[in-house]
Structure formats: structure tokens, C-alpha cells
Coordinates of C-alpha atoms in Angstrom, one line a residue:
M227 CA 2.6 8.3 21.9
S228 CA 0.2 9.6 24.6
L229 CA -3.3 8.4 25.4
K230 CA -6.4 10.5 25.2
P231 CA -9.4 8.6 26.6
N232 CA -13.0 9.5 25.7
Y233 CA -16.2 7.8 26.6
G234 CA -16.1 4.3 25.0
M235 CA -13.1 5.5 22.6
T236 CA -9.3 5.9 23.0
S237 CA -7.4 8.4 20.9
I238 CA -3.5 9.0 20.9
E239 CA -1.2 11.5 19.8
Q240 CA 1.1 9.8 17.2
N241 CA 4.7 10.5 16.1
E242 CA 4.7 12.0 12.6
V243 CA 7.3 10.0 10.5
V244 CA 8.7 12.1 7.5
I245 CA 8.5 9.9 4.5
P246 CA 11.4 10.6 2.3
D247 CA 11.3 11.6 -1.3
L248 CA 14.8 11.6 -2.2
T249 CA 16.6 10.1 -5.3
V250 CA 19.5 7.8 -5.0
K251 CA 21.5 10.7 -6.9
D252 CA 20.5 12.6 -3.7
L253 CA 21.9 10.1 -1.3
H254 CA 25.1 9.3 -3.4
S255 CA 26.2 12.8 -3.6
A256 CA 26.3 13.1 0.1
I257 CA 28.9 10.2 0.6
P258 CA 32.6 10.9 0.0
A259 CA 34.0 9.1 -2.9
H260 CA 36.7 7.4 -1.2
C261 CA 34.1 5.6 1.1
F262 CA 33.3 3.4 -1.9
E263 CA 37.0 2.0 -2.1
R264 CA 37.4 -1.8 -1.3
S265 CA 40.8 -3.2 -0.2
T266 CA 41.4 -7.0 -0.2
L267 CA 44.3 -6.5 2.1
R268 CA 42.4 -4.3 4.6
S269 CA 39.4 -6.5 4.7
S270 CA 41.7 -9.7 5.2
L271 CA 43.1 -8.0 8.0
Y272 CA 39.9 -7.7 9.7
V273 CA 39.2 -11.3 9.3
A274 CA 42.7 -12.1 11.0
W275 CA 42.0 -9.6 13.8
D276 CA 38.7 -11.2 14.6
C277 CA 40.4 -14.8 14.6
I278 CA 43.2 -13.4 17.0
M279 CA 40.6 -12.2 19.3
I280 CA 38.8 -15.5 19.3
G281 CA 41.9 -17.2 19.8
G282 CA 43.1 -14.9 22.5
I283 CA 40.0 -15.2 24.5
Y284 CA 40.2 -19.0 24.3
K285 CA 43.7 -18.7 25.6
V286 CA 42.7 -16.6 28.6
A287 CA 39.9 -18.9 29.5
T288 CA 42.0 -21.9 29.6
F289 CA 44.5 -20.1 31.4
L290 CA 42.2 -18.9 34.1
E291 CA 40.6 -22.3 34.6
T292 CA 43.9 -23.7 35.6
F293 CA 43.4 -21.6 38.9
I294 CA 39.9 -22.8 39.7
N295 CA 40.9 -25.3 42.3
P296 CA 41.6 -25.7 45.8
E297 CA 45.3 -25.5 45.5
F298 CA 45.0 -21.7 43.9
L299 CA 41.6 -20.5 45.0
S300 CA 39.9 -20.8 48.2
L301 CA 36.2 -21.0 48.0
P302 CA 33.8 -21.5 50.9
H303 CA 32.0 -24.6 49.4
P304 CA 33.2 -27.4 46.8
T305 CA 30.2 -26.8 44.5
L306 CA 31.5 -23.2 43.8
Y307 CA 34.3 -24.5 41.8
P308 CA 32.0 -26.0 38.9
V309 CA 29.9 -22.8 39.3
A310 CA 33.1 -20.8 38.7
R311 CA 34.0 -22.8 35.7
F312 CA 30.6 -22.5 34.3
S313 CA 30.7 -18.6 34.8
L314 CA 34.3 -18.5 33.1
W315 CA 33.1 -20.4 29.9
S316 CA 29.9 -18.5 29.9
L317 CA 32.2 -15.2 29.6
Y318 CA 34.1 -17.1 27.0
G319 CA 30.9 -17.9 25.0
F320 CA 29.7 -14.3 25.3
G321 CA 33.0 -12.7 24.3
T322 CA 33.9 -15.0 21.3
S323 CA 30.4 -14.7 20.1
L324 CA 30.7 -11.0 19.5
F325 CA 33.9 -11.4 17.3
G326 CA 32.4 -14.5 15.8
T327 CA 29.4 -12.2 14.7
G328 CA 32.1 -10.0 13.3
L329 CA 33.1 -12.7 11.0
W330 CA 29.7 -13.4 10.2
V331 CA 29.4 -9.6 9.4
I332 CA 32.3 -9.9 7.0
A333 CA 31.1 -13.0 5.3
H334 CA 27.8 -11.2 4.5
E335 CA 30.0 -8.1 3.2
C336 CA 31.5 -10.9 0.9
G337 CA 28.0 -11.5 -0.4
H338 CA 27.7 -7.6 -1.5
Q339 CA 31.0 -7.7 -3.0
A340 CA 32.2 -5.1 -0.5
F341 CA 35.2 -7.4 0.7
S342 CA 37.0 -7.1 -2.4
K343 CA 37.0 -5.8 -6.0
S344 CA 37.6 -9.4 -7.0
K345 CA 34.1 -11.3 -7.3
F346 CA 36.0 -14.6 -6.9
I347 CA 37.8 -13.5 -3.8
S348 CA 34.8 -12.2 -2.2
N349 CA 32.8 -15.3 -3.0
S350 CA 35.4 -17.6 -2.0
V351 CA 36.3 -16.0 1.5
G352 CA 32.4 -15.6 2.0
W353 CA 31.8 -19.1 1.3
V354 CA 34.7 -20.2 3.8
L355 CA 33.3 -18.0 6.5
H356 CA 29.7 -18.6 6.3
S357 CA 30.2 -22.4 5.8
A358 CA 32.2 -22.4 9.1
L359 CA 29.4 -20.6 10.8
G360 CA 26.7 -22.7 9.5
V361 CA 25.0 -20.6 6.8
P362 CA 24.7 -21.6 3.2
Y363 CA 26.7 -18.7 1.7
H364 CA 25.2 -18.3 -1.9
S365 CA 21.7 -19.1 -0.7
F366 CA 21.8 -16.4 1.8
R367 CA 23.7 -13.8 -0.6
I368 CA 21.1 -14.4 -3.3
S369 CA 18.0 -14.0 -0.9
H370 CA 19.6 -11.2 1.0
A371 CA 20.2 -9.4 -2.3
K372 CA 16.5 -9.3 -2.9
H373 CA 15.9 -8.1 0.7
H374 CA 18.1 -5.1 -0.1
A375 CA 16.4 -4.5 -3.4
A376 CA 12.8 -4.4 -1.7
T377 CA 13.4 -3.3 2.0
G378 CA 10.2 -2.4 3.5
H379 CA 8.2 -3.8 0.6
M380 CA 5.1 -5.7 1.8
I381 CA 5.1 -8.1 -1.1
R382 CA 8.7 -8.2 -2.5
D383 CA 11.0 -8.1 0.8
R384 CA 12.3 -11.4 2.0
V385 CA 12.6 -11.0 5.7
F386 CA 10.9 -9.2 8.6
V387 CA 7.7 -8.7 6.6
P388 CA 4.9 -7.6 8.9
Q389 CA 2.0 -9.9 9.3
T390 CA -1.2 -8.3 8.4
R391 CA -4.6 -8.0 10.2
G392 CA -6.1 -10.6 7.8
Q393 CA -3.1 -13.2 8.1
L394 CA -3.5 -13.0 11.7
G395 CA -7.3 -13.8 11.5
L396 CA -8.3 -10.6 13.2
P397 CA -11.7 -9.0 12.7
P398 CA -11.8 -6.6 9.5
L399 CA -11.3 -2.9 10.1
D400 CA -14.4 -1.2 11.0
P401 CA -13.8 2.5 10.2
T402 CA -16.9 3.3 12.5
K403 CA -14.9 2.1 15.4
E404 CA -11.3 2.4 14.6
N405 CA -9.3 4.6 12.1
I406 CA -6.7 2.9 9.6
L407 CA -4.1 5.0 11.0
G408 CA -4.4 3.7 14.5
S409 CA -4.9 6.7 16.3
T410 CA -8.5 6.2 17.6
I411 CA -10.3 3.1 18.4
S412 CA -13.1 2.1 20.5
D413 CA -12.8 0.1 24.0
D414 CA -14.7 -3.0 22.7
V415 CA -12.4 -3.4 19.5
M416 CA -9.3 -2.6 21.8
K417 CA -10.5 -5.7 24.1
E418 CA -11.1 -7.8 21.2
L419 CA -7.6 -7.2 19.8
W420 CA -5.8 -7.5 23.0
D421 CA -7.6 -10.9 23.8
A422 CA -6.3 -12.2 20.5
L423 CA -2.9 -10.6 20.7
G424 CA -2.0 -9.4 24.2
D425 CA 1.2 -10.8 25.9
S426 CA 1.8 -11.2 29.4
P427 CA 5.5 -10.2 30.6
I428 CA 6.1 -13.7 31.0
S429 CA 5.0 -14.8 27.3
A430 CA 6.5 -11.9 25.8
T431 CA 9.9 -12.7 27.4
L432 CA 9.7 -16.3 26.2
G433 CA 8.5 -15.4 22.9
S434 CA 11.4 -12.9 22.2
A435 CA 13.9 -15.3 23.6
T436 CA 12.7 -18.1 21.5
Y437 CA 12.9 -15.6 18.3
L438 CA 16.5 -14.7 19.3
L439 CA 17.9 -18.2 19.8
G440 CA 16.0 -19.9 17.1
G441 CA 15.1 -17.2 14.6
L442 CA 18.0 -17.6 12.2
L443 CA 17.8 -21.4 11.6
A444 CA 13.9 -21.3 11.4
H445 CA 14.4 -18.4 8.8
L446 CA 16.9 -20.7 6.8
I447 CA 14.8 -23.9 7.1
F448 CA 11.4 -22.8 7.4
N449 CA 11.2 -19.5 5.7
A450 CA 10.1 -18.0 9.3
S451 CA 9.4 -14.3 9.3
G452 CA 9.6 -14.4 5.2
Q453 CA 7.0 -13.8 2.8
K454 CA 3.9 -15.7 3.6
G455 CA 2.8 -16.2 0.1
N456 CA 5.8 -18.5 -0.7
P457 CA 5.0 -22.0 -1.4
A458 CA 5.0 -24.5 1.5
G459 CA 8.7 -26.0 1.9
T460 CA 10.4 -22.8 0.9
N461 CA 14.0 -22.7 2.2
Y462 CA 17.4 -21.9 1.6
F463 CA 18.7 -25.6 0.9
N464 CA 16.6 -26.4 -2.0
P465 CA 17.9 -25.3 -5.4
N466 CA 14.3 -25.5 -6.6
A467 CA 13.1 -23.2 -4.1
V468 CA 11.1 -20.1 -5.5
I469 CA 13.5 -17.7 -4.1
F470 CA 16.1 -19.2 -6.7
S471 CA 16.2 -19.0 -10.4
P472 CA 17.5 -22.2 -12.3
R473 CA 20.9 -20.6 -13.4
Q474 CA 21.5 -20.3 -9.6
R475 CA 21.3 -23.9 -9.1
S476 CA 24.9 -24.7 -8.9
A477 CA 25.6 -22.0 -6.6
I478 CA 22.9 -23.5 -4.0
I479 CA 24.5 -26.9 -4.2
L480 CA 27.7 -25.4 -3.4
S481 CA 26.2 -23.7 -0.5
D482 CA 24.6 -27.1 0.7
L483 CA 27.9 -28.6 0.2
G484 CA 29.5 -26.1 2.7
F485 CA 26.8 -26.7 5.2
L486 CA 27.3 -30.4 5.2
L487 CA 30.9 -30.0 5.5
W488 CA 30.2 -27.7 8.6
M489 CA 27.8 -30.6 10.2
A490 CA 30.6 -33.1 9.4
G491 CA 33.1 -31.0 11.0
I492 CA 31.0 -30.6 14.3
A493 CA 30.1 -34.5 14.2
G494 CA 33.9 -35.3 13.8
S495 CA 34.8 -33.0 16.5
I496 CA 32.4 -34.3 19.0
H497 CA 33.6 -37.8 18.2
I498 CA 37.3 -36.9 18.7
F499 CA 37.0 -34.4 21.6
G500 CA 33.6 -35.3 23.2
F501 CA 30.3 -33.4 23.1
L502 CA 31.0 -31.3 26.1
T503 CA 34.2 -29.9 25.0
V504 CA 32.5 -29.1 21.4
L505 CA 29.6 -27.6 23.3
R506 CA 31.8 -25.4 25.2
I507 CA 34.0 -24.3 22.9
Y508 CA 31.8 -23.9 19.6
I509 CA 28.4 -24.7 20.0
V510 CA 27.7 -21.9 22.7
P511 CA 29.3 -19.3 20.8
Y512 CA 27.4 -20.3 17.8
I513 CA 24.1 -20.2 19.4
W514 CA 25.2 -16.7 20.7
I515 CA 26.3 -15.8 17.2
N516 CA 22.9 -16.7 15.7
H517 CA 21.3 -14.8 18.8
W518 CA 23.2 -11.4 17.9
V519 CA 22.3 -11.8 14.2
V520 CA 18.7 -12.0 14.6
L521 CA 18.9 -9.4 17.4
I522 CA 20.6 -6.9 15.4
T523 CA 18.6 -7.4 12.1
F524 CA 15.2 -7.6 13.9
L525 CA 15.9 -4.2 15.5
Q526 CA 17.3 -2.7 12.3
H527 CA 14.1 -3.5 10.6
T528 CA 11.4 -3.5 13.2
D529 CA 10.0 -0.7 15.1
P530 CA 6.6 1.1 15.5
L531 CA 8.1 4.1 13.8
I532 CA 9.5 2.4 10.8
P533 CA 7.2 2.4 7.6
H534 CA 6.5 -0.3 5.4
Y535 CA 5.2 0.2 1.8
R536 CA 2.9 -1.4 -0.7
A537 CA 3.7 -1.1 -4.4
T538 CA 2.0 2.1 -5.0
E539 CA 4.3 4.1 -2.5
F540 CA 7.5 2.1 -3.0
T541 CA 10.6 3.4 -4.3
F542 CA 14.2 2.1 -3.5
P543 CA 15.3 5.0 -1.4
R544 CA 12.3 4.8 0.7
G545 CA 12.9 1.1 1.1
A546 CA 16.4 1.5 2.0
L547 CA 15.8 4.2 4.4
S548 CA 13.1 2.1 6.2
T549 CA 15.6 1.0 8.9
F550 CA 17.1 2.4 12.0
D551 CA 20.8 2.7 13.1
R552 CA 21.1 1.5 16.7
S553 CA 24.0 1.2 19.3
L554 CA 24.5 -2.5 20.0
L555 CA 24.7 -3.1 23.7
G556 CA 24.6 0.8 24.2
D557 CA 21.9 0.5 26.7
C558 CA 24.7 -1.4 29.1
G559 CA 26.9 1.8 29.0
K560 CA 29.5 3.5 26.8
I561 CA 32.1 0.8 27.3
M562 CA 29.7 -2.1 26.2
G563 CA 28.6 0.1 23.4
W564 CA 31.8 0.4 22.1
I565 CA 32.8 -3.3 22.5
G566 CA 29.6 -4.1 20.6
A567 CA 30.3 -1.9 17.7
H568 CA 34.1 -2.7 17.7
A569 CA 33.5 -6.5 17.6
T570 CA 30.7 -6.6 15.1
H571 CA 32.2 -4.0 12.7
G572 CA 29.5 -1.4 13.4
I573 CA 26.8 -3.4 11.4
S574 CA 24.1 -2.3 13.8
E575 CA 25.5 1.4 14.1
T576 CA 25.7 1.9 10.3
H577 CA 23.0 0.0 8.7
V578 CA 21.1 2.6 7.2
V579 CA 24.1 3.6 4.9
H580 CA 24.7 0.0 4.1
H581 CA 21.2 -0.3 2.9
V582 CA 21.5 2.5 0.5
F583 CA 25.1 1.5 -0.7
S584 CA 25.8 -2.0 0.3
R585 CA 29.4 -2.1 -1.5
I586 CA 30.9 0.2 1.0
P587 CA 33.1 -1.8 3.2
H588 CA 32.5 -1.5 6.9
Y589 CA 35.7 0.3 7.7
H590 CA 34.5 3.4 5.5
A591 CA 30.9 2.9 6.7
W592 CA 31.3 5.1 9.8
E593 CA 32.4 8.1 7.7
A594 CA 29.8 7.4 5.2
S595 CA 27.1 7.1 7.7
D596 CA 27.8 10.4 9.3
A597 CA 27.6 12.1 5.9
L598 CA 24.5 10.4 5.0
H599 CA 22.8 11.2 8.2
K600 CA 23.7 14.8 7.9
R601 CA 21.9 14.8 4.5
L602 CA 18.8 13.2 5.8
E603 CA 18.5 15.4 8.8
Q604 CA 18.3 18.1 6.0
S605 CA 15.1 16.5 4.9
G606 CA 13.8 15.9 8.3
V607 CA 14.6 12.3 8.2
V608 CA 15.9 10.9 11.5
L609 CA 16.9 7.1 11.4
R610 CA 18.5 6.5 14.8
G611 CA 16.7 4.2 17.2
A612 CA 17.0 3.4 20.7
P613 CA 20.3 1.3 21.7
G614 CA 20.0 -2.4 20.8
G615 CA 19.7 -4.8 23.4
W616 CA 17.4 -7.2 25.2
R617 CA 15.3 -4.7 26.5
E618 CA 14.7 -3.0 23.4
V619 CA 13.9 -6.3 21.6
Y620 CA 11.3 -6.9 24.5
R621 CA 9.6 -3.6 23.7
V622 CA 9.4 -3.8 20.0
F623 CA 8.1 -7.4 20.4
K624 CA 5.2 -6.3 22.4
E625 CA 4.6 -3.2 20.2
C626 CA 4.7 -4.5 16.9
K627 CA 2.0 -7.0 16.1
F628 CA 0.3 -6.4 12.9
V629 CA -0.3 -3.8 10.0
E630 CA -3.4 -3.2 8.0
D631 CA -4.5 -5.1 5.1
E632 CA -4.9 -1.8 3.1
G633 CA -2.7 1.3 2.6
G634 CA 0.2 2.3 0.7
I635 CA 2.2 3.2 3.8
V636 CA 1.6 1.2 7.0
F637 CA 3.0 1.2 10.5
Y638 CA 3.0 -1.4 13.1
K639 CA 0.0 -1.5 15.5
N640 CA 0.2 -2.9 19.0
A641 CA -2.1 -5.4 20.6
Y642 CA -4.7 -2.6 21.2
G643 CA -4.9 -1.8 17.8
L644 CA -2.9 1.6 18.3
A645 CA -0.1 2.9 16.1
A646 CA 2.6 4.9 17.3
G647 CA 3.7 6.5 14.1
R648 CA 1.8 8.1 11.1
P649 CA 3.3 9.3 7.8
K650 CA 4.3 12.9 7.1
L651 CA 4.6 13.7 3.5
T652 CA 7.0 16.5 2.5
D653 CA 6.1 19.2 0.3
S654 CA 7.6 17.4 -3.0
N655 CA 5.2 14.4 -2.2
A656 CA 2.3 16.2 -1.0
S657 CA 0.4 15.3 -4.0
H658 CA 0.1 11.9 -2.7
S659 CA -3.2 11.2 -1.5
V660 CA -3.7 10.7 2.3
D661 CA -6.4 8.1 1.2
K662 CA -3.5 5.8 0.1
L663 CA -1.9 5.7 3.5

């Protein structure tokens, strides 16, 4: 996106984003048949591996802590010993959270029935794992299925739904001063929008950090980043919430029971072992896990070059393909990128194929993802974003402010009212009127 300032107006060169016109059959034919096979044993081994890694990291941390004292370690000042212990347990929290996120990912796969051919086994394992991580399993499973069915839909999607100009209370679009695609805008409108939406580096940093740390619980409890049209009080714990049907009531109650047992477990552990011990061993990694889940999913579904659709232009393939694959921690180097992908079972790196075919287990998703991307690239569709990390969250948080109230295909605009992307219709869908966009 490059600026072309004119007198009183600013114009930019936008990135053309190919709007896919593929069918589910087109996409399915690209995936090797064996990638759809599910193995309860193999899935269970990954659960065991994650638990072994978490236990191993804990053992290493407790072993190393025994050496942080003057008898074994000479430090220039006594205050450096608690600093060293704090640093050690901070690394523990970071490391265990990555493999804890791996368990979170497997629980999420259980909800898609990708863990096992047996629905009972998938739901049982998913309930245990998600409950242990403070997530109401069935409530999330049900809502998440609706997200997969309508990803990128401005009305039906369940999460990461862009706010519109009208919802933010911004001045209505004036076609004489700005175009709906966000490529040209007058200086006075730019200033007006910046005054309403602009972030300083400090406020953007604090805003994105707050979003990462509290976003998951805020979504579960307050429907944050969900559909704005849902009734007040919509959440994942109320069996009567609009996101659930009456026949799902018992499943929601079972999820609430798991959440209550989780809270009781934390309270009991604090009573027995003390708050600081539980904070160090469980609560800090838990906060990190929630942070990783939000970071990964936010960057998968939010970017200036990801389109969102209204009903006139939405199809399931378009919605499933309105997401990016990103290398988690890839901006920290190849080794950290490998650790991030390995520990979290490639959920960030293979997310596109997961949205197209959510029953593919993570251990087949790598091969399926490569095959799918080859097919997409034949149609000019490129769905690989920048590496996923805090720097990218900061950039996307600043660049994705709102979408227009009208248009069948919309892209995020920034605080200046400019959009980095614009739709490019292929020959097969060229009959769609650009006026819809």
C-alpha cells in the first residue's frame, strides 16, 4: 500500500486480493484421501507427549532452582537470587504454556471429532482437557462449529467480527470525499477519522496486550469480539443463551459443571499448597495459554488483506478461505518457529486447511495443507501471512479498525479510512457487479 497525496486528497495503491470462486469439491479433490483418517491411539499419544513435556519442564525448573543459592552460585548482590528464581519460573511458564496450548488445540480438535472416529471418545477427552484449562467444552464446541460454518460472514460468524463504521459512531460515508473501497479520501475526513480512532504507540501496545491477556475470558463471559446483535448477557455459560438451542441445554450444563470443577480445583490447590505456588505452577502458564490462543486465532482471522462477506457474496468456500496461515514465533527465528509449530501442533501454520476440512487431525494437516495451497495458488489465491508474534499483533491491531456498513465484500480500513486490500474478481465470477463490493 503506497500513498499518492494530491491537493486536499490522499490516494493509495491497494493490493488486489483474489476472491475465490471454488467449490468444496474443488478443494476436497486436492487433499490426499489418507489425510482424513483419524486414529484414537495416535491422537492419544500426542496428549501423552504434551503432558510429558510439561512434566519435564517442571522437573527441570525445580532441579535448577536448587542451585540458585550462595552455596552453588555466586552472584554479585543478594537481590539477584530472587531475580534469578523469578527468571527461571518465568521461562517455565512460557515453555509449559506452549505445550499447554497444544493440549488446548487437541481439545479443540475433539470438538471437531478429529480426535477419534468415536464421538463418545472425542467428546470425553475434549471435556476433560478443556475443563482442565478453564474452557466450557460443549459450549465452545457448539459456538465454534457455527464459526466454522460462517467464517468471515458479517452477520453469522461468531467471533472476530469487524466493527462497522456505523457501530463505531463514525460519520457516514460521503462519496464526494472518500470512496467505499478506501483508496481515496479527503484530508479533512482523514483527520476526523484519526481523531476518533487513532492510536498512539503506547495506547496501541496497551490495547493489544489487554486484548491478548483477557480476550478469551472476555469472549466466553461477555461475548467480546462476537456478534454485536446478540442480546445483552450472551455468554458461554447460560444454557438459554441465543447461541444455543433447547436440545443442547444438557451439554451446556455439563460444560458448566466442568468449569465449576476447574474453579474448585484451583481453590482447593491454593488452600493446600498456597497461592504463590499455584500462581507459579498453574495460573501463570494458564494466562500464557489464553494469550497464545487469542494471538493465534486473532492473527488467523484478522488482517487488512483478509476479506469479509455479507450474505450476497458469501459461500462456504469463500468463508473457509478468509483466513491466513502464519508461522507462530517465526519472527523470532527458525528455531523458535519450529518450537512454536511443534508445541502447538501446527494450528497456526495449517489453519486454512483446518477451516476447509476441520475433521483432518493435526498430524495429517501438514501434508493436507501443502496440497491445498498448491491448488489455491493455481487459482491465484495466496493465504500465507506474516509470522505470528507480538509485533504482528501490534501492526494488525493498528491497521484493522472498521469496515463499511455497505458492500458485499469488505476489507478493514485503518484509522485514516484507507484500506490496504481491494477485491479482484476472477473470470468465473466476473459477472458479479463491482457495485456490490
